[in-house]
Coordinates of C-alpha atoms and ligand atoms in Angstrom, one line a residue:
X1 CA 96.1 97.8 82.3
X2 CA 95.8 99.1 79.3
X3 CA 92.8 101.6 79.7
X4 CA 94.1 104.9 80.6
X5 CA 91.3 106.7 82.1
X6 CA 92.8 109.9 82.6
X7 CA 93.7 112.9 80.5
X8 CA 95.5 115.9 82.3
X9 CA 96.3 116.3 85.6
X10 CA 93.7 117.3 88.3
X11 CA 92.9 120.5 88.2
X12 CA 93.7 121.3 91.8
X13 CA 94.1 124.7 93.0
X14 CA 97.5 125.2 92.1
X15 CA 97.6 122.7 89.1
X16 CA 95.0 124.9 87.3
X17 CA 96.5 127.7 87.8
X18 CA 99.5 126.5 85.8
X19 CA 97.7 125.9 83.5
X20 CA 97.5 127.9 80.1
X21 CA 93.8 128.4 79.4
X22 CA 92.6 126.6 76.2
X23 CA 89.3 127.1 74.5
X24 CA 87.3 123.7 74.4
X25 CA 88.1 123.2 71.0
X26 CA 91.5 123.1 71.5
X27 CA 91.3 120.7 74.6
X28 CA 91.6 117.7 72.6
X29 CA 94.7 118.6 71.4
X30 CA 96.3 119.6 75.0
X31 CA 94.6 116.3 76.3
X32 CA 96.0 114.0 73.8
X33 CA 99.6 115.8 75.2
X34 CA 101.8 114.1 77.3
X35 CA 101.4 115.6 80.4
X36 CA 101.0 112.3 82.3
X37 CA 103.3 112.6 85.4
X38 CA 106.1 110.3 85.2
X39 CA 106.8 108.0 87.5
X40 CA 109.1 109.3 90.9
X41 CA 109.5 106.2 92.7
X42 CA 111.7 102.9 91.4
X43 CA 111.0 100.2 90.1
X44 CA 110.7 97.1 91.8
X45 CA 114.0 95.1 90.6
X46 CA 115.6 92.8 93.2
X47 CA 113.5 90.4 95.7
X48 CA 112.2 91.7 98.8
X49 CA 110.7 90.4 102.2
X50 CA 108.5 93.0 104.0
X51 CA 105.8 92.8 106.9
X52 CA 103.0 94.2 104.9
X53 CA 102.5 94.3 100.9
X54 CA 99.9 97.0 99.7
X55 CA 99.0 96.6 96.4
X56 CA 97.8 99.7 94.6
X57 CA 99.3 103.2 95.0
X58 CA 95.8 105.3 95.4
X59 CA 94.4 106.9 98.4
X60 CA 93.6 103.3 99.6
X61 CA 96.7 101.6 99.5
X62 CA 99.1 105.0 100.6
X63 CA 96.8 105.1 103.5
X64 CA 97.0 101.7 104.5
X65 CA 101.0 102.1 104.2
X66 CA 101.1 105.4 106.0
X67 CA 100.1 104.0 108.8
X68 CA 101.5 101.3 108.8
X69 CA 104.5 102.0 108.7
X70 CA 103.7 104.6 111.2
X71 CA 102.9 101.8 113.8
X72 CA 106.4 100.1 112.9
X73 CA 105.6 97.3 110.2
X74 CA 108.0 97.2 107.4
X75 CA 105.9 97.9 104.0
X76 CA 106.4 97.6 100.4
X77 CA 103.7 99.3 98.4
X78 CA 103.7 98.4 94.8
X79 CA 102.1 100.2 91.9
X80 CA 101.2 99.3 88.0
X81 CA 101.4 102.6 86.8
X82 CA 102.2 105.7 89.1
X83 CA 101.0 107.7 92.6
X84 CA 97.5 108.8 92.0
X85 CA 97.6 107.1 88.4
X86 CA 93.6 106.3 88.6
X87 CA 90.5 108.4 90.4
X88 CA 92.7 109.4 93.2
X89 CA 94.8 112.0 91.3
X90 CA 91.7 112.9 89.6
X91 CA 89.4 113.7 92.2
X92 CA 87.6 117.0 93.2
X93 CA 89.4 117.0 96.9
X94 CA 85.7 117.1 98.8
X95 CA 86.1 114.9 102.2
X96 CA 82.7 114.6 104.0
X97 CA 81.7 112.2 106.7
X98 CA 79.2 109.3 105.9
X99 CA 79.0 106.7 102.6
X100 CA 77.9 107.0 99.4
X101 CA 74.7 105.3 100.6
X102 CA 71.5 107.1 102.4
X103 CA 71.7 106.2 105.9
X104 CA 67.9 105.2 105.7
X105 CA 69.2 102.5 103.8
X106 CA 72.1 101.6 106.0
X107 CA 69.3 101.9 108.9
X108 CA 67.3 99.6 107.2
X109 CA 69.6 97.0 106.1
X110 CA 72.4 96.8 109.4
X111 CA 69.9 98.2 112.1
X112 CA 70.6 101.3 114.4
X113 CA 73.3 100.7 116.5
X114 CA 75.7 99.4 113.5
X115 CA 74.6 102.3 111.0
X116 CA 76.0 104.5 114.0
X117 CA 79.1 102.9 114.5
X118 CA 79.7 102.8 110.6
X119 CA 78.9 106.1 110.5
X120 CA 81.3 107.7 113.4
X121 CA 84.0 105.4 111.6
X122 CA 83.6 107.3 108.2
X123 CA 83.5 110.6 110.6
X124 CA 87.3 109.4 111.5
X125 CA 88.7 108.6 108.4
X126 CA 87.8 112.7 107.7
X127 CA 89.9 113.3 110.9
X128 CA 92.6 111.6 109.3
X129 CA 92.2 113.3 106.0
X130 CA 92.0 116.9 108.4
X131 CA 95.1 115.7 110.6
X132 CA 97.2 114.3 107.4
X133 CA 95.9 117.5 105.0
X134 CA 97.5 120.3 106.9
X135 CA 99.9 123.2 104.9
X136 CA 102.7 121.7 107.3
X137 CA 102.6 118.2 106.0
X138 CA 101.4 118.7 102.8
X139 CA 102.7 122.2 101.7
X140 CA 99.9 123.7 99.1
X141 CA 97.1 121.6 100.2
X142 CA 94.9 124.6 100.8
X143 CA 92.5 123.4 103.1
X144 CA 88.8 125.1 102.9
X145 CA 86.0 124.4 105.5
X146 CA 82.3 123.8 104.2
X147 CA 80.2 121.7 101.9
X148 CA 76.6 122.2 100.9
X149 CA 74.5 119.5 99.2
X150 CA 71.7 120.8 97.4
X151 CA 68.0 119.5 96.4
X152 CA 67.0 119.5 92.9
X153 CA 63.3 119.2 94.3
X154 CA 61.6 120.5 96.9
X155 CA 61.6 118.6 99.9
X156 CA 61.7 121.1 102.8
X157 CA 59.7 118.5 104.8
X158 CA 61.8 115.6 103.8
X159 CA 64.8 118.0 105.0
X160 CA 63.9 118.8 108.7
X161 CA 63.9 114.7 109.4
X162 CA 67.6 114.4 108.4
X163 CA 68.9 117.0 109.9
X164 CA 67.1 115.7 113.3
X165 CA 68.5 112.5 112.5
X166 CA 72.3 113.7 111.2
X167 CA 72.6 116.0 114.4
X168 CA 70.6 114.2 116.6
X169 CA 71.4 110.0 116.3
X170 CA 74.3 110.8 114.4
X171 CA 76.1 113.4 116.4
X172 CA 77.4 114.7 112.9
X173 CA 77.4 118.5 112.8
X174 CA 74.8 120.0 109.9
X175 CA 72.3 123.3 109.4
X176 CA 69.1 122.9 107.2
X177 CA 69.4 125.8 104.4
X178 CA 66.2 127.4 102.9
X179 CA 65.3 128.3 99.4
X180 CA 66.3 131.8 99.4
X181 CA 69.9 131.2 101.2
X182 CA 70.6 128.4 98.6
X183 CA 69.8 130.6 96.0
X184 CA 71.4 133.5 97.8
X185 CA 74.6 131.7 97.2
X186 CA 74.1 129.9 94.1
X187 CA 72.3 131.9 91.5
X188 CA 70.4 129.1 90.0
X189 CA 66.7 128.1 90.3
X190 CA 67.6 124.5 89.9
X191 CA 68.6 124.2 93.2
X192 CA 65.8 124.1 96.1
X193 CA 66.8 123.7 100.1
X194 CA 70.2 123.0 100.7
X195 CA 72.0 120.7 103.9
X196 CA 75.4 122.6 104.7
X197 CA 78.3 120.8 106.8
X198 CA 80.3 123.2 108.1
X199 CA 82.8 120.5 109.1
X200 CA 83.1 119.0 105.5
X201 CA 85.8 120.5 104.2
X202 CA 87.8 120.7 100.4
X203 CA 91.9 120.4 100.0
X204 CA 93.8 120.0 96.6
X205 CA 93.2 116.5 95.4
X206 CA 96.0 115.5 93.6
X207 CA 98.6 117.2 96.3
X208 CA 97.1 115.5 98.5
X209 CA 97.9 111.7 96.9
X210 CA 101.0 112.6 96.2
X211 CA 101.5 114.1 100.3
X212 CA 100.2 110.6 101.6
X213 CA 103.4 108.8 99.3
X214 CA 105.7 111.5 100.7
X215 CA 104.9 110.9 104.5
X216 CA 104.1 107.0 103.8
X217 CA 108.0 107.0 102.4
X218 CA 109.2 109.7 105.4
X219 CA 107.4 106.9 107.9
X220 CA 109.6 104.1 106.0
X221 CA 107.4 102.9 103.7
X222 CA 109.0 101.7 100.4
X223 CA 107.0 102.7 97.0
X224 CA 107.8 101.1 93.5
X225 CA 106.0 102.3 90.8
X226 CA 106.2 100.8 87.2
X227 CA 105.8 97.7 88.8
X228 CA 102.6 95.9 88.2
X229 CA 101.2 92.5 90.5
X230 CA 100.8 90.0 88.1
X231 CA 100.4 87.2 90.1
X232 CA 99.7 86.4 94.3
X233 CA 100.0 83.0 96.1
X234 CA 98.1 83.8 99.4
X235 CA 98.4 80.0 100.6
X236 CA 100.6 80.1 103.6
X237 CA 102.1 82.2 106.5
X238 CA 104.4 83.8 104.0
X239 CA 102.6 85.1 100.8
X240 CA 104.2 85.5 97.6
X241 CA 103.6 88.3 95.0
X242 CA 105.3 88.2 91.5
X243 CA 105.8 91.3 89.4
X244 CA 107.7 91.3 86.3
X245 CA 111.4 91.7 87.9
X246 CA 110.9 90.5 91.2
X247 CA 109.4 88.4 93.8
X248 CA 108.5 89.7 97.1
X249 CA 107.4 87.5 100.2
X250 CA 104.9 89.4 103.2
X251 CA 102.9 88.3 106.1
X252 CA 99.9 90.2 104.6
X253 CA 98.9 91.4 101.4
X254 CA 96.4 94.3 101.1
X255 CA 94.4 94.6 97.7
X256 CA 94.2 98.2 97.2
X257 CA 94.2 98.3 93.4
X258 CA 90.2 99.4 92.5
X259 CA 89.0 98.4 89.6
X260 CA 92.2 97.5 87.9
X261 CA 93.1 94.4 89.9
X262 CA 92.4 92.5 86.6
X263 CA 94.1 89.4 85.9
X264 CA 95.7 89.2 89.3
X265 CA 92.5 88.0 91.0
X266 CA 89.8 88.3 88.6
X267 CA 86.6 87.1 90.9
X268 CA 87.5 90.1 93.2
X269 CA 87.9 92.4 90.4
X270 CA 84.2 91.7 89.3
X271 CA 82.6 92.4 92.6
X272 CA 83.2 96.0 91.4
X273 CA 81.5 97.7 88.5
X274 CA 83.6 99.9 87.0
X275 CA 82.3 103.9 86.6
X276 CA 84.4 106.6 84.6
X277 CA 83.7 109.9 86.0
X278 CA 84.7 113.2 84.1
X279 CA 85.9 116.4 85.5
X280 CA 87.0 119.9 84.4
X281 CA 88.2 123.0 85.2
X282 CA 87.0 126.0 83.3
X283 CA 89.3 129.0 82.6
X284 CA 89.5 132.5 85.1
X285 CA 85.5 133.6 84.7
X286 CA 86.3 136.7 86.3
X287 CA 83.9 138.8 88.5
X288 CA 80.8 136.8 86.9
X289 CA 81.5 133.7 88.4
X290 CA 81.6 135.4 92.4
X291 CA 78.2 137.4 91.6
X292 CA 76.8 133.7 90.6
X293 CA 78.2 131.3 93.2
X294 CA 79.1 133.3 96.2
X295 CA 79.6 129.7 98.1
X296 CA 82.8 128.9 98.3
X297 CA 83.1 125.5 99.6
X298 CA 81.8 122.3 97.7
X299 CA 78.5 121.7 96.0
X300 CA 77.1 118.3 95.3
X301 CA 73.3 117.9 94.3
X302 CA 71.6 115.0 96.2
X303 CA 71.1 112.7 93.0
X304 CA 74.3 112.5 92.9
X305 CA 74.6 114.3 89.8
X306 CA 76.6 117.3 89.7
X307 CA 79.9 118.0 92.3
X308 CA 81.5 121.4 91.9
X309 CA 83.4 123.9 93.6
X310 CA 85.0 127.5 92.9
X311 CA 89.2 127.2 92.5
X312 CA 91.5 130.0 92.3
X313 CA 89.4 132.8 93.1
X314 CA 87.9 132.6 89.5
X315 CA 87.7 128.4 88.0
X316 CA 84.8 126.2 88.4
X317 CA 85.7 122.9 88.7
X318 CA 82.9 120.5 87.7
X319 CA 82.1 117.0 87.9
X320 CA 79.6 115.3 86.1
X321 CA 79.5 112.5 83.4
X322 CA 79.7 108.9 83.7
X323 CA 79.8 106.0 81.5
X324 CA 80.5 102.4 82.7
X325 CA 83.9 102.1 80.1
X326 CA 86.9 104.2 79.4
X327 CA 86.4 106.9 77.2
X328 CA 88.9 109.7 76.3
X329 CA 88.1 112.7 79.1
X330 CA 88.5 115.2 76.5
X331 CA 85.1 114.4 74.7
X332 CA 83.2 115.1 77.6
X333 CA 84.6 118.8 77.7
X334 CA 81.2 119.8 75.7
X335 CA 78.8 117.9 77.8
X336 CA 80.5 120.0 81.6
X337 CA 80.2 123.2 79.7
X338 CA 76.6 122.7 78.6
X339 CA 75.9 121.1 82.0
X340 CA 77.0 124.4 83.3
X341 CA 75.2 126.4 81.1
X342 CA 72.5 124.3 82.1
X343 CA 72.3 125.1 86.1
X344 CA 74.2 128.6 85.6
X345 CA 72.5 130.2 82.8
X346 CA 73.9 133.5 84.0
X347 CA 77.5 132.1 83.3
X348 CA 76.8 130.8 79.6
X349 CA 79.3 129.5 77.9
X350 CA 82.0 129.1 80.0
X351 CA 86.0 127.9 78.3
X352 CA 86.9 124.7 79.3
X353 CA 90.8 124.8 80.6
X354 CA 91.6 121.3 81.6
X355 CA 89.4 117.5 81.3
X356 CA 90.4 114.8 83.1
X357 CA 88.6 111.5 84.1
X358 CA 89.4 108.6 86.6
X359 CA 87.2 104.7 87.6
X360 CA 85.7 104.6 90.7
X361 CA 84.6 100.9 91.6
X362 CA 81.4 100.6 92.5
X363 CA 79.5 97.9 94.5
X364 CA 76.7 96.4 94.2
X365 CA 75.7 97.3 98.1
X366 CA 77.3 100.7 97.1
X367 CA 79.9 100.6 100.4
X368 CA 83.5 100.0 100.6
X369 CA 84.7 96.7 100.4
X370 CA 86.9 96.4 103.8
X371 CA 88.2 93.2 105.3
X372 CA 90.0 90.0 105.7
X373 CA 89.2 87.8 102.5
X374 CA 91.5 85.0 104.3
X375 CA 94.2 84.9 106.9
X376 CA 96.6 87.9 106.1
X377 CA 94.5 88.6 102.9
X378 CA 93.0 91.9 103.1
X379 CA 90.8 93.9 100.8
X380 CA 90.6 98.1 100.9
X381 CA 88.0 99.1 97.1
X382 CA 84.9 99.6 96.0
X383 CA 85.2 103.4 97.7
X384 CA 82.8 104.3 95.0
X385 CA 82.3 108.7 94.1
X386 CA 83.4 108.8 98.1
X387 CA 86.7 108.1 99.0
X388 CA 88.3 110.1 100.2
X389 CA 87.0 109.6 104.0
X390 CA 86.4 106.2 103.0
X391 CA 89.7 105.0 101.9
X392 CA 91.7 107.0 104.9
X393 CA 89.4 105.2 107.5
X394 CA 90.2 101.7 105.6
X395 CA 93.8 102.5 106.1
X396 CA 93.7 102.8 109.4
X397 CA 91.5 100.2 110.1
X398 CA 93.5 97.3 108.1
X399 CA 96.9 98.3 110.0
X400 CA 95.3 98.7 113.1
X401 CA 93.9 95.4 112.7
X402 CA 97.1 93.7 111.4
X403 CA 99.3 95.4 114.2
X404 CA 97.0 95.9 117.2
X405 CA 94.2 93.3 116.1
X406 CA 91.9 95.7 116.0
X407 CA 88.5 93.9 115.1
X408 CA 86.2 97.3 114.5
X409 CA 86.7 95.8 110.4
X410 CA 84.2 93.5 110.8
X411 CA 81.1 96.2 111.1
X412 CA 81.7 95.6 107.1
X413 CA 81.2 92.4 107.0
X414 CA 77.2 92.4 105.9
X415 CA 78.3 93.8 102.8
X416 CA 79.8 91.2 101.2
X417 CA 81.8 90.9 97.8
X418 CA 78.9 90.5 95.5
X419 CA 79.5 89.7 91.7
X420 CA 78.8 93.0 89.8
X421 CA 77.5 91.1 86.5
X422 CA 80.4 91.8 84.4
X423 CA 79.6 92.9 81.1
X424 CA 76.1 92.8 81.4
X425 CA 76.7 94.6 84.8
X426 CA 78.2 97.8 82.7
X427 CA 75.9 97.5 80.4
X428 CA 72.8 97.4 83.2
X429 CA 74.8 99.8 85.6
X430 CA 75.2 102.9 82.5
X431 CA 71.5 102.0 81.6
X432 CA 70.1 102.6 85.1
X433 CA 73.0 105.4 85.8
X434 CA 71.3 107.3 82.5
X435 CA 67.4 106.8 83.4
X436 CA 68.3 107.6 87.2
X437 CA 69.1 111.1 85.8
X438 CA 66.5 111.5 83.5
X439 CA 64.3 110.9 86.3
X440 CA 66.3 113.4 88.3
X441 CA 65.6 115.6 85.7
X442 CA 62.0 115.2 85.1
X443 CA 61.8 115.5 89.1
X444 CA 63.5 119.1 89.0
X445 CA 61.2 120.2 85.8
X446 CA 58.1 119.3 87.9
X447 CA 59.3 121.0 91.2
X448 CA 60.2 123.9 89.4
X449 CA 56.9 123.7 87.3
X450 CA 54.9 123.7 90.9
X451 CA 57.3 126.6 92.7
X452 CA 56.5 128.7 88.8
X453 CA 53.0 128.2 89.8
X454 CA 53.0 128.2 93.4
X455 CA 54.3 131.6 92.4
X456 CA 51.8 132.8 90.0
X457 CA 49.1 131.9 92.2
X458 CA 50.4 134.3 94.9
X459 CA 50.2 136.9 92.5
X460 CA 46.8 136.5 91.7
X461 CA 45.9 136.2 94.6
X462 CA 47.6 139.5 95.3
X463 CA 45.5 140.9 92.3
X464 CA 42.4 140.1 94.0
X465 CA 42.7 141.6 97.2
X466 CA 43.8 144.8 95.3
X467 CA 40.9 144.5 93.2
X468 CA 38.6 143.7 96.2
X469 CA 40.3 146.8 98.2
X470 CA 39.8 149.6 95.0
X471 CA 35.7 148.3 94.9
X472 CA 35.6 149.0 98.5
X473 CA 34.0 146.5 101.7
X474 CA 30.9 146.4 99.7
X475 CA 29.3 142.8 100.0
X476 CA 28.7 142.0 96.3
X477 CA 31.4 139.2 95.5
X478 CA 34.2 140.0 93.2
X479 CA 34.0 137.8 90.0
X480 CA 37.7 136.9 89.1
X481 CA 40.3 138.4 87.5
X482 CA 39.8 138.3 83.8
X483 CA 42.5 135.6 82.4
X484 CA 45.9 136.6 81.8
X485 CA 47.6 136.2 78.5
X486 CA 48.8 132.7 77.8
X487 CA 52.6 133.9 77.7
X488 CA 52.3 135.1 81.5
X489 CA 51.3 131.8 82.4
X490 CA 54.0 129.4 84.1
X491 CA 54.5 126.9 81.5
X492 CA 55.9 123.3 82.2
X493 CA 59.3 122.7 80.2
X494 CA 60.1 119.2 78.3
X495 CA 61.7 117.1 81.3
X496 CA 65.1 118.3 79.6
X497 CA 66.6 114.8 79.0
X498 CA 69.2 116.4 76.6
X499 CA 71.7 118.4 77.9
X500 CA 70.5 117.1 81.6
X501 CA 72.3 114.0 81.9
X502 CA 75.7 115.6 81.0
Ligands
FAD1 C1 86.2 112.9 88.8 C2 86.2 112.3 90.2 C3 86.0 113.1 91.3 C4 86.0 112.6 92.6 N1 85.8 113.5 93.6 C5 85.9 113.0 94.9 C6 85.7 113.9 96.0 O1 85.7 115.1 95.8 N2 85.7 113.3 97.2 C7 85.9 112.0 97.4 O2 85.8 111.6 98.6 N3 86.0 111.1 96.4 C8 86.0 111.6 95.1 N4 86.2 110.7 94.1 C9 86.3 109.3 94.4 C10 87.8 108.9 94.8 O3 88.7 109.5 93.9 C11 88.0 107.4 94.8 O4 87.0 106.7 95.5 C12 89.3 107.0 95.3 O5 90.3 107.7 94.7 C13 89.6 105.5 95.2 O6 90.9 105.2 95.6 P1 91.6 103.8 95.5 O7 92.9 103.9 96.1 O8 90.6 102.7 95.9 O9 91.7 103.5 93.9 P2 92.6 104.1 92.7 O10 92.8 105.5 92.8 O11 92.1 103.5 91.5 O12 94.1 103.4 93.0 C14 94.3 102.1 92.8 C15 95.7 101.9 92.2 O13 96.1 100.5 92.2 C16 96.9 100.3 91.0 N5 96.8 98.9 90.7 C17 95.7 98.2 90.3 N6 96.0 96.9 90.1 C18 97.3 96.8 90.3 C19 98.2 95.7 90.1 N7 97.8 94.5 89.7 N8 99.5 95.9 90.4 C20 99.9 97.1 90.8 N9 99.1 98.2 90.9 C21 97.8 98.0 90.7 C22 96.3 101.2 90.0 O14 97.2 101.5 89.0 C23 95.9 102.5 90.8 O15 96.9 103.4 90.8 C24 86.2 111.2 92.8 C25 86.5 110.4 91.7 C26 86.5 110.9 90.4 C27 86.9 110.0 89.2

C-alpha cells in the first residue's frame, strides 16, 4: 500500500477552521507536511480468536463492526494504515438516499419492485448515518439538513417525471426547483432547475469516521491499526488471517478494504476501478461568498461533476477532479480554484486553504459490491462517489445477516463482481471520465447558448410591440426592427473544454 492518496486532513467544519490559511502557492509546501494523523489504536501483536473479522477501517468496515458488536458478536477490525486513512476521512460529509446510479437504469436492469426495495434500503443506511451522526454521539458532528442537485442543462420537462417518480414510487421526500430559485441561491448561470432533498442532510466527514471507531470500540469492538492483512485462508469453518505479527482465527471475514485489498485477494481487488477524487477548502471569503451562494446545504451538479458546500460561515469546500491513479492532492489546488472561478465568476479567485484527495472503487455496474462471496466470506466495496449511505446500510446488512440471518443482501446479487480491466480499465475509465465532462460541458454551452437567445428574442419581441404601439392600430404591417449591432447579439462560447473538466 504504498500509494498515499491523501494530503491533509479533511477539511471538515472544525478541521478547517484550524487551519492557518495558505495562499495556493504555498499549499504544496503545507501538503507535503506531515500532518497525517497518527495512528490511535494498537497494533495487532499477539494471536486472537474473534466471531467476526472486518478487514478495512473506513466507513464500510467501522459500520459493519459497530453493529456488530452491537448485536453481541465479538469483533476484531484490522487496519493497514489508520481510521479514515483512504476516501472516508476525505469525504465532503453529504449523505443522501439512493446509489450512484440513475434509478431509470436500476428500473431497467432489476425491474420495479427490486429498484424499490434497493432504494428504501439505501434510504436506511441514511437513518443510520442520522441516528449514529447526532452532537451526543459524535460531539462536533454539526449536522445540517438539505441537499440540492443542480442541472447544467435545461431539462425542466425531464424534471417533473422524477420528481413524480422520487415522491411518488419511491416514497423518497423531494421539491422540483425552478430557474430563478436555483439561481436565487446560487449566483451562477451555469446552473439551470434544481431537485432539493430536504431530508438529505451534511455532517463533518472525517469526525464522523473517526465517531463510528469510537462507538464501534465503546460497543466492544477491538481496532488495530498499523496492521495490514497480508494473507486469508477462507477454506473452513474457522478462517485464518495473517498480518505481519499475528494470526487471528474468525467465523467470518468481511472485506471492507476498497480499492487497496491488493495482494491479499487480487481477483476481488480488480472488480473495482480505482478513482482519485480531489477536494479543497478555500480560505474565509467573507461576506462575498453568502451574497453568491445563499444555500447552505450541499450542491452536487447532475453529471456528477462538481460537489460543494459552504463550511464555517465563510469556506467553500469543493470537490472536483478525478484521475484513475494517485496523484499528489496538492496539484489539483489550481484546477478547484479555476473550477470555481469557473461556475462563480463573482467569487474569482478564491485562496486555496487545504487539498486533500482519497480512491473511491468504482464498479463496473456502478453499485456497491454487498454479499456472501462463500460461506462466512463477505464483501462490503465498490461504494463508489456515494458512500456514505451506502457503506452504513452494508454494515448493517452483513451483521444482520451473520447474526439474525437476515437474507435482504441478496437484492445485490444481479450485480455481480465484474473484472474492471485492470490497467487498460484505468486507462479506458480516465478516458471516458474526461470526454463524459467535455460533453457535460459542451451540453451546458448549448443550453446556455439557447436560454441567451431564448432571451434576446423576448426582447425583440418586446421591441416590436412597442414599435407597433408608437405607429398606432393602423393596418399597414410593421417591417422589422432594423438589426442590432453584432456585439448585442447572444454569441455561442467554445464548449469550454479547458478549465471545465477541472
Ligand atoms: C473527495 C471525496 C469526497 C467524497 N464525498 C462524499 C460525500 O459527500 N458523500 C458520500 O456519501 N460519499 C462521499 N465520498 C465517497 C466515500 O468517501 C467512499 O465511498 C467511502 O469512504 C468508501 O468507504 P470504504 O470503507 O469502502 O473505503 P475506504 O475509506 O477506502 O476504507 C478502506 C480501508 O481498508 C484498509 N485496507 C485495505 N486493504 C487492507 C488490508 N489488506 N489490510 C488492512 N487494511 C486494509 C485501507 O487502508 C482503508 O483504510 C467521497 C469521496 C472522496 C474521495
Amino acid at each position: 500500500m504504498s500509494e498515499t492518496s491523501t494530503a491533509k486532513p479533511s477539511a471538515a467544519k472544525t478541521s478547517a477552521a484550524k487551519t492557518s490559511a495558505v495562499k495556493t502557492s504555498a499549499v504544496k509546501a503545507s501538503i507535503a507536511g506531515t500532518s497525517e494523523p497518527q495512528p490511535l489504536h494498537e497494533r495487532l501483536s499477539f494471536d486472537l480468536d474473534v466471531d467476526i473479522a472486518v478487514v478495512g477501517a473506513g466507513l464500510a468496515g467501522l459500520t459493519v463492526a459497530l453493529e456488530a458488536a452491537r448485536l453481541g458478536a465479538s469483533v476484531a477490525v484490522l487496519e493497514g494504515r489508520h481510521v479514515g486513512w483512504n476516501a472516508s476521512g476525505h469525504q465532503l460529509g453529504t449523505v443522501m438516499p439512493g446509489y450512484g446510479v440513475p434509478i431509470g437504469d436500476l428500473i431497467a436492469r432489476i425491474g420495479f419492485e427490486d429498484t424499490s426495495e434497493l432504494w428504501a434500503l439505501s434510504k436506511q443506511g441514511a437513518e443510520f448515518v442520522r441516528a449514529t451522526a447526532t452532537e451526543q454521539l459524535i460531539p462536533g458532528i454539526a449536522p445540517s439538513e438539505g441537499a440540492l442537485e443542480v442541472s447544467n442543462v435545461d431539462v425542466g420537462d425531464q424534471l417533473i417525471s422524477r420528481l413524480q417518480m422520487l415522491g411518488e414510487d419511491f416514497e423518497t421526500e423531494v421539491e422540483g426547483w425552478q430557474v430563478d430559485r436555483v439561481r436565487a441561491e446560487l449566483k451562477t448561470d451555469r446552473y439551470f432547475h434544481g431537485v432539493y432533498y430536504p431530508k438529505a442532510f451534511q455532517i463533518d466527514g472525517r469526525k464522523y469516521v473517526h465517531g463510528l471507531a469510537a462507538l464501534a470500540r465503546r460497543a466492544g469492538a477491538r481496532i488495530f491499526e498499523d496492521t495490514p492483512v497480508v494473507s486469508i485462508d477462507p477454506s473452513g469453518i474457522r478462517k485464518r488471517i495473517v498480518t505481519p505479527s499475528a494470526r487471528l482465527r474468525a467465523s467470518h471475514i468481511v472485506l471492507a478494504g476498497n480499492v487497496h485489498l491488493g495482494a491479499t485477494l487480487r481477483r476481488l481487488s480488480e472488480t473495482l476501478l480505482p478513482v482519485w477524487r480531489y477536494g479543497a477548502v478555500t480560505a474565509p471569503l467573507g461576506d462575498r461568498l453568502g451574497e453568491t451562494i445563499a444555500f447552505r446545504g450541499s450542491v452536487a451538479d447532475s453529471d456528477g461533476i462538481d460537489h460543494f458546500r459552504v463550511v464555517d460561515g465563510d469556506r467553500l469546500m469543493w470537490a472536483s477532479p478525478e484521475t484513475t491513479w494517485a496523484a499528489r492532492p496538492d496539484r489539483f489546488a489550481t484546477a478547484i480554484q479555476r473550477r470555481i472561478r469557473t461556475i462563480f465568476p463573482s467569487l474569482d479567485k478564491v485562496e486555496i486553504s487545504e487539498v486533500w484527495g482519497g480512491a473511491i472503487g468504482q464498479t463496473v455496474h456502478g453499485m456497491p459490491q454487498i454479499g456472501q462471496l462463500r460461506r462466512g466470506l463477505w464483501v462490503a466495496s465498490g461504494f463508489g462517489r456515494q458512500g456514505l449511505n451506502t457503506s452504513a446500510m452494508a454494515g448493517q446488512l452483513i451483521a444482520r445477516s451473520i447474526l439474525w440471518g437476515d437474507e435482504r443482501w441478496r437484492l445485490f446479487s444481479p450485480f455481480e463482481l465484474v473484472w474492471a480491466g485492470g490497467m487498460t480499465g484505468r486507462i479506458a475509465g480516465y478516458a471516458i471520465g474526461q470526454w463524459a465532462r467535455g460533453s457535460a460541458a459542451a451540453a451546458g454551452t448549448l443550453a446556455r447558448y439557447r436560454e441567451r437567445a431564448r432571451t434576446q428574442e423576448r426582447i425583440r419581441e418586446a421591441r416590436v410591440a412597442e414599435a407597433n404601439r408608437q405607429a398606432g392600430s393602423g393596418p399597414a404591417p410593421l417591417r422589422p426592427p432594423p438589426p442590432r449591432p453584432r456585439s448585442e447579439r447572444p454569441q455561442p462560447t467554445a464548449p469550454a473544454n479547458s478549465g471545465e473538466g477541472g
